[in-house]
Each structure stands twice: as C-alpha cells, then as structure tokens.
C-alpha cells in the first residue's frame, strides 16, 4: 500500500492567485475517470486542482477513489460555496462515508490581503462561508494557509481564526514548479526568509504547547518549513516515487508536483511500470532531493520515520514546557 497520492482533478480555476499560475493554463484535457482504477490502494488521496470541484464528473471520480483510499481530502479555494456543498452531498449520497472525507479551504490572510493575493473580490468572504457551511456536512474541515513574502505577518491571525471557527489549521510555503505552480514562484530574499521563519517559529511554539498530539506532529512539520526556508534542506529524506505520487488531469504520473520527471501515464501504462520507474527515480534522485517541503511529500516519510519524529517532539515539547 502506498501512503499518499496528490491528484489534480482539473486545472480549471475560478481564482487568479498571484503565487500560482495554474489558472493561466490553457490545456484542460482530462483523462476518462475509468483509468483511475489502475491506482493501487493508498492510505490517503488529496484531490486538488485548480479548483477540484469544477470537474463536472468529480462525483464519479470519487466513487472510484473511494474504493482505493482510506482517506479522501479535498484542497479547495472555497470560492464556490453552493457548488462545493452540492458536490459533497452528491459524493456522500453516492456511497462515500462522510467520516473518511476531509476538506482544506485556503485562507491566506485577512480579507484585504486574501482577496488581493487571490485576485478576485469576495474570495475571503466566500471561503469563510464555505468553511461554516461544509462543517454542517462533514467533520474534518480545516483552513490551509500558504505563506509567501506578501502575507507572512498574518500567519498567527489565521491560526487564531481557525481556532475561533473550530477547524483544523495547516500550512504551506509558496514553491516553484515547472509542471504545477509555475516557475520562480518560491524565490525570496534572505531578509524575508528570516522574517517568514520567525513567524513559523511562533506557530511551532503554540503547536508544541497544545494538548493535541496532532498539533505536536504539525510542530515537527512547521520546523521542516523553517529549515526549508532558511537552509533549503529537508528534515527527513523524501520518498516520492515510492510511497507518494502526483497525478495531473491528463493522467501523467510524477513523483511529486515540483519535479518535471514523468514516470508514466494512467491511460497508457500499467501501474507496475509506473512504480518501476518511480523506484529508479527514487534511487537515482529522489532520496537526495531537497527541492520542497510540503505535506504531500513530508507526511509519508514522517510516518515511515515515526520514531525519529517522536523523539524530536518529546525533546522539543519538554523544552517548551519548561518555559
């Protein structure tokens, strides 16, 4: 069983984000959903986009993935509240247990900042409304904050907003990607990097002081973001191509959504051949790669190296608790 697949259901998007070029993509070809039956069983699948709920046959796609994944998480910008509510209800009515579904809604700062970064008026208000509405449908709801040079001072504001709304809180750092986000998106100067790292340091302390073991694990991930921003290195080696993969709307399979290294295509190749290419990539490149630190490529090795993660948590939590 593989740990995680990040699957872009579509590159269609209803926002115009400054730190992402997906909405600029002109090619919106998508493979037939029948080809997704080739994916092996996995612990979790992250359905992303573009805006994933804009794929018209998303319900049929999830019906297939429901048999493949123990957990299904959507990454959404939350702009189309009514559409998202409708699709979630249809997905549940089609047979997916609502307790295995999660959704993370992107919020990157207070209203003025968020709307500016997302390039569309009322993006913030709609996202907040979506958070409130989907909480009535499923339990696993969260806010996802993507940090950039334009919004780093607002990290804790959105963290506290998530607590106020009673939802989960996850973070990411803007990355560059030739095949996904766009090139040169993650470039920041040393001075800004230090300021961004300082905000993550504050968040890490709050997470370690939490009574929730889940937050302690997130503190480890936050430390990874600090190390990546300041030193461009990973806390633990990547296992993309072995235990995690990225699949674009055309069915092209990559180790992750950063590296332009195609392993195969779901419509043309067997998963056995794709996995074989993934193993070759991992041995030659992947296990030494330091080009990202994101949940999609960090969660899997964190599970594999749970003992070293646990030791870090115990050591740092004890240090925090002394003060």
Coordinates of C-alpha atoms in Angstrom, one line a residue:
X1 CA 0.0 0.0 0.0
X2 CA 1.3 3.5 -0.9
X3 CA 0.9 6.3 1.6
X4 CA -0.3 9.2 -0.5
X5 CA -1.4 10.4 -3.9
X6 CA -1.9 14.0 -4.8
X7 CA -4.4 14.1 -7.7
X8 CA -5.2 17.2 -9.6
X9 CA -8.7 16.5 -10.9
X10 CA -8.7 19.6 -13.1
X11 CA -6.6 22.7 -13.9
X12 CA -9.8 24.8 -14.2
X13 CA -9.8 27.5 -11.6
X14 CA -12.1 30.3 -10.6
X15 CA -9.5 32.5 -8.9
X16 CA -6.4 34.3 -10.1
X17 CA -3.8 33.8 -7.5
X18 CA -0.5 35.8 -7.6
X19 CA 1.7 32.9 -6.4
X20 CA 0.2 30.2 -8.7
X21 CA 0.0 30.0 -12.5
X22 CA -2.5 27.1 -12.7
X23 CA -5.3 29.4 -13.7
X24 CA -3.3 30.5 -16.7
X25 CA -3.1 27.0 -18.2
X26 CA -4.9 26.8 -21.5
X27 CA -4.9 23.0 -21.9
X28 CA -7.8 21.5 -19.9
X29 CA -7.7 18.0 -21.3
X30 CA -8.7 15.3 -18.7
X31 CA -8.4 11.5 -19.0
X32 CA -11.5 9.4 -18.6
X33 CA -12.1 8.5 -15.0
X34 CA -12.0 4.8 -15.8
X35 CA -8.2 5.0 -15.9
X36 CA -8.1 5.9 -12.2
X37 CA -8.9 2.2 -11.4
X38 CA -5.2 1.5 -12.1
X39 CA -4.1 3.3 -9.0
X40 CA -3.3 0.9 -6.2
X41 CA -4.7 1.0 -2.7
X42 CA -3.5 4.0 -0.7
X43 CA -3.8 5.4 2.8
X44 CA -4.9 8.9 1.5
X45 CA -5.6 10.8 -1.6
X46 CA -5.5 14.6 -1.8
X47 CA -7.9 15.9 -4.5
X48 CA -6.6 19.2 -5.7
X49 CA -6.7 21.4 -8.8
X50 CA -7.2 24.2 -10.0
X51 CA -10.4 24.1 -8.1
X52 CA -11.2 20.3 -7.8
X53 CA -15.0 20.8 -7.6
X54 CA -15.1 22.4 -11.0
X55 CA -14.5 19.0 -12.6
X56 CA -18.0 18.0 -13.8
X57 CA -17.7 14.3 -13.1
X58 CA -15.9 14.7 -9.8
X59 CA -18.6 12.5 -8.1
X60 CA -17.8 9.6 -10.4
X61 CA -14.1 10.1 -9.9
X62 CA -14.5 10.0 -6.1
X63 CA -16.7 6.9 -6.4
X64 CA -13.7 5.1 -7.9
X65 CA -11.2 6.5 -5.5
X66 CA -13.5 5.6 -2.5
X67 CA -12.6 2.0 -3.2
X68 CA -8.9 2.8 -3.4
X69 CA -8.2 5.2 -0.5
X70 CA -8.7 5.1 3.3
X71 CA -9.0 8.9 3.4
X72 CA -10.0 11.5 0.8
X73 CA -9.1 15.1 1.4
X74 CA -10.0 18.0 -0.9
X75 CA -7.9 21.1 -1.3
X76 CA -10.2 23.9 -2.3
X77 CA -10.2 27.7 -2.6
X78 CA -13.7 27.7 -1.1
X79 CA -15.0 30.3 -3.6
X80 CA -18.0 28.4 -5.0
X81 CA -19.8 27.7 -1.7
X82 CA -23.0 26.3 -3.2
X83 CA -21.2 24.1 -5.7
X84 CA -18.9 22.7 -3.1
X85 CA -21.9 21.9 -0.8
X86 CA -23.8 20.2 -3.6
X87 CA -20.8 18.1 -4.7
X88 CA -20.0 17.0 -1.2
X89 CA -23.6 15.9 -0.6
X90 CA -23.6 14.1 -4.0
X91 CA -20.4 12.3 -3.2
X92 CA -21.7 11.1 0.2
X93 CA -25.0 10.0 -1.4
X94 CA -23.0 8.1 -4.0
X95 CA -21.6 5.9 -1.2
X96 CA -18.5 7.6 0.3
X97 CA -18.6 7.6 4.1
X98 CA -18.6 11.2 5.2
X99 CA -16.2 10.3 8.0
X100 CA -13.4 9.5 5.6
X101 CA -13.7 12.9 3.8
X102 CA -11.8 16.0 4.7
X103 CA -11.5 19.4 3.1
X104 CA -9.0 22.2 3.5
X105 CA -10.1 25.7 2.5
X106 CA -7.4 28.2 1.5
X107 CA -7.2 31.4 3.5
X108 CA -4.1 33.4 3.3
X109 CA -4.7 36.5 5.4
X110 CA -7.4 38.9 6.4
X111 CA -10.0 40.0 3.8
X112 CA -8.0 42.7 2.0
X113 CA -4.8 40.6 1.9
X114 CA -6.5 37.4 0.9
X115 CA -8.6 39.0 -1.9
X116 CA -5.5 40.7 -3.2
X117 CA -3.5 37.5 -3.3
X118 CA -6.3 35.5 -4.8
X119 CA -7.1 38.1 -7.4
X120 CA -10.9 38.0 -7.1
X121 CA -13.2 40.2 -4.9
X122 CA -15.0 38.4 -2.1
X123 CA -12.7 35.5 -2.1
X124 CA -12.2 35.8 1.7
X125 CA -15.9 36.1 2.5
X126 CA -16.8 33.1 0.3
X127 CA -14.0 31.0 1.8
X128 CA -15.2 31.7 5.3
X129 CA -18.8 31.0 4.4
X130 CA -17.7 27.7 2.8
X131 CA -15.8 26.7 6.0
X132 CA -19.0 27.3 8.0
X133 CA -21.3 25.5 5.6
X134 CA -19.2 22.4 5.0
X135 CA -18.9 21.9 8.8
X136 CA -22.6 21.1 8.6
X137 CA -21.9 18.3 6.2
X138 CA -18.6 16.7 7.3
X139 CA -16.4 16.9 10.5
X140 CA -12.9 17.0 9.0
X141 CA -12.7 20.7 7.9
X142 CA -9.7 22.9 8.0
X143 CA -8.1 26.2 6.9
X144 CA -4.9 26.0 4.8
X145 CA -2.5 29.0 4.9
X146 CA 0.1 29.3 2.2
X147 CA 2.9 31.6 3.3
X148 CA 4.6 34.0 0.8
X149 CA 6.6 37.2 1.0
X150 CA 3.2 39.1 0.8
X151 CA 1.4 37.6 3.8
X152 CA 3.8 36.1 6.3
X153 CA 2.8 38.7 9.1
X154 CA -0.7 37.2 9.1
X155 CA 0.1 33.6 9.9
X156 CA -0.9 33.7 13.5
X157 CA -4.0 35.7 12.7
X158 CA -5.3 32.9 10.5
X159 CA -4.2 30.3 13.0
X160 CA -6.3 32.0 15.7
X161 CA -9.2 32.3 13.2
X162 CA -9.1 28.6 12.7
X163 CA -9.4 28.1 16.4
X164 CA -12.3 30.5 16.6
X165 CA -14.1 28.6 13.8
X166 CA -13.3 25.3 15.4
X167 CA -11.5 23.8 12.4
X168 CA -8.0 22.3 11.7
X169 CA -5.1 24.5 10.6
X170 CA -2.4 23.5 8.0
X171 CA 0.4 25.5 6.4
X172 CA 2.5 25.5 3.3
X173 CA 5.2 27.7 1.8
X174 CA 5.0 29.0 -1.8
X175 CA 7.0 26.7 -4.0
X176 CA 8.2 26.9 -7.6
X177 CA 7.3 24.2 -10.0
X178 CA 7.7 23.8 -13.8
X179 CA 4.8 21.4 -14.0
X180 CA 2.4 22.8 -11.4
X181 CA 2.5 26.2 -9.6
X182 CA 4.8 28.0 -12.1
X183 CA 8.5 28.8 -12.1
X184 CA 10.2 31.3 -9.9
X185 CA 7.2 31.4 -7.5
X186 CA 9.1 30.4 -4.4
X187 CA 12.0 32.8 -4.8
X188 CA 12.5 35.0 -1.7
X189 CA 15.4 37.1 -0.3
X190 CA 17.4 36.2 2.8
X191 CA 15.8 39.0 4.8
X192 CA 12.3 38.0 4.0
X193 CA 13.1 34.3 4.6
X194 CA 14.2 35.1 8.1
X195 CA 11.0 37.0 8.8
X196 CA 8.9 34.2 7.5
X197 CA 10.9 31.7 9.6
X198 CA 10.3 33.8 12.7
X199 CA 6.6 33.6 12.2
X200 CA 6.7 29.9 11.8
X201 CA 8.8 29.7 15.0
X202 CA 5.9 31.4 16.9
X203 CA 3.4 28.9 15.4
X204 CA 5.7 26.0 16.3
X205 CA 5.7 27.1 20.0
X206 CA 1.9 27.3 20.0
X207 CA 1.6 23.8 18.5
X208 CA 4.1 22.3 21.0
X209 CA 2.2 23.9 23.9
X210 CA -1.1 22.3 22.6
X211 CA -2.7 19.3 24.3
X212 CA -3.3 17.7 20.9
X213 CA -0.8 15.1 19.7
X214 CA -1.8 16.0 16.2
X215 CA -0.5 19.6 16.8
X216 CA 2.8 18.2 18.1
X217 CA 3.2 16.4 14.7
X218 CA 2.4 19.6 13.0
X219 CA 5.1 21.3 15.0
X220 CA 7.6 19.0 13.5
X221 CA 6.3 19.8 10.0
X222 CA 6.5 23.5 10.9
X223 CA 10.1 23.0 11.9
X224 CA 10.6 21.5 8.5
X225 CA 9.2 24.6 6.9
X226 CA 11.7 26.7 8.9
X227 CA 14.6 24.6 7.8
X228 CA 13.5 24.6 4.2
X229 CA 13.1 28.4 4.1
X230 CA 16.4 29.1 5.8
X231 CA 18.6 26.3 4.7
X232 CA 16.9 24.8 1.7
X233 CA 17.0 21.3 3.1
X234 CA 14.6 18.7 4.4
X235 CA 14.2 17.4 7.9
X236 CA 13.9 13.9 6.6
X237 CA 14.6 12.4 3.1
X238 CA 11.8 12.3 0.6
X239 CA 10.1 9.1 -0.6
X240 CA 8.3 10.5 -3.6
X241 CA 8.1 7.9 -6.4
X242 CA 8.0 5.1 -3.8
X243 CA 5.3 5.9 -1.3
X244 CA 3.8 9.1 -2.8
X245 CA 2.9 10.4 -6.3
X246 CA 1.4 13.3 -8.1
X247 CA -1.1 12.8 -11.0
X248 CA -2.1 15.6 -13.3
X249 CA -5.5 15.9 -15.0
X250 CA -4.2 14.1 -18.2
X251 CA -3.2 11.1 -16.1
X252 CA 0.5 11.8 -16.2
X253 CA 2.2 10.5 -13.1
X254 CA 5.1 12.3 -11.5
X255 CA 7.0 11.6 -8.2
X256 CA 5.7 15.0 -6.9
X257 CA 4.2 18.2 -8.1
X258 CA 7.6 20.0 -8.2
X259 CA 9.9 17.9 -10.3
X260 CA 9.3 17.5 -14.0
X261 CA 10.1 13.8 -14.1
X262 CA 7.3 11.9 -15.8
X263 CA 7.0 8.3 -14.6
X264 CA 4.2 7.3 -17.0
X265 CA 0.6 7.8 -17.8
X266 CA -2.5 6.1 -16.4
X267 CA -4.1 5.8 -19.8
X268 CA -1.0 4.3 -21.4
X269 CA 1.0 2.4 -18.8
X270 CA 0.4 -0.2 -16.1
X271 CA 0.9 0.8 -12.5
X272 CA 3.6 -1.8 -12.3
X273 CA 5.6 0.0 -15.0
X274 CA 4.9 3.4 -13.3
X275 CA 6.0 2.0 -10.0
X276 CA 9.2 0.6 -11.5
X277 CA 10.1 3.9 -13.0
X278 CA 9.3 5.5 -9.6
X279 CA 11.8 3.2 -7.9
X280 CA 14.5 4.1 -10.4
X281 CA 13.8 7.8 -9.9
X282 CA 14.0 7.4 -6.1
X283 CA 17.3 5.5 -6.2
X284 CA 18.9 8.0 -8.6
X285 CA 17.4 11.3 -7.5
X286 CA 14.5 11.3 -5.1
X287 CA 16.1 10.2 -1.8
X288 CA 18.6 13.1 -2.1
X289 CA 16.2 15.8 -3.3
X290 CA 15.8 19.0 -1.3
X291 CA 13.5 20.9 -3.6
X292 CA 10.4 21.0 -1.4
X293 CA 8.9 20.6 2.0
X294 CA 5.1 20.2 1.6
X295 CA 2.5 18.0 3.3
X296 CA 2.3 15.8 0.2
X297 CA 6.0 14.9 0.3
X298 CA 6.6 15.2 4.1
X299 CA 3.6 13.3 5.6
X300 CA 4.7 10.0 4.1
X301 CA 8.3 9.9 5.3
X302 CA 7.1 11.3 8.7
X303 CA 5.0 8.1 9.0
X304 CA 8.0 6.0 7.9
X305 CA 10.3 7.6 10.4
X306 CA 7.8 7.9 13.2
X307 CA 10.4 7.1 15.9
X308 CA 12.8 10.0 15.0
X309 CA 9.8 12.3 14.7
X310 CA 8.6 11.2 18.1
X311 CA 12.0 11.8 19.6
X312 CA 12.0 15.3 18.2
X313 CA 8.5 16.0 19.6
X314 CA 9.4 14.8 23.1
X315 CA 12.6 16.7 23.2
X316 CA 11.2 20.0 21.9
X317 CA 7.9 19.7 23.9
X318 CA 9.9 19.2 27.1
X319 CA 12.0 22.2 26.3
X320 CA 8.9 24.4 25.6
X321 CA 7.1 23.2 28.7
X322 CA 10.0 24.3 30.9
X323 CA 9.3 28.0 30.0

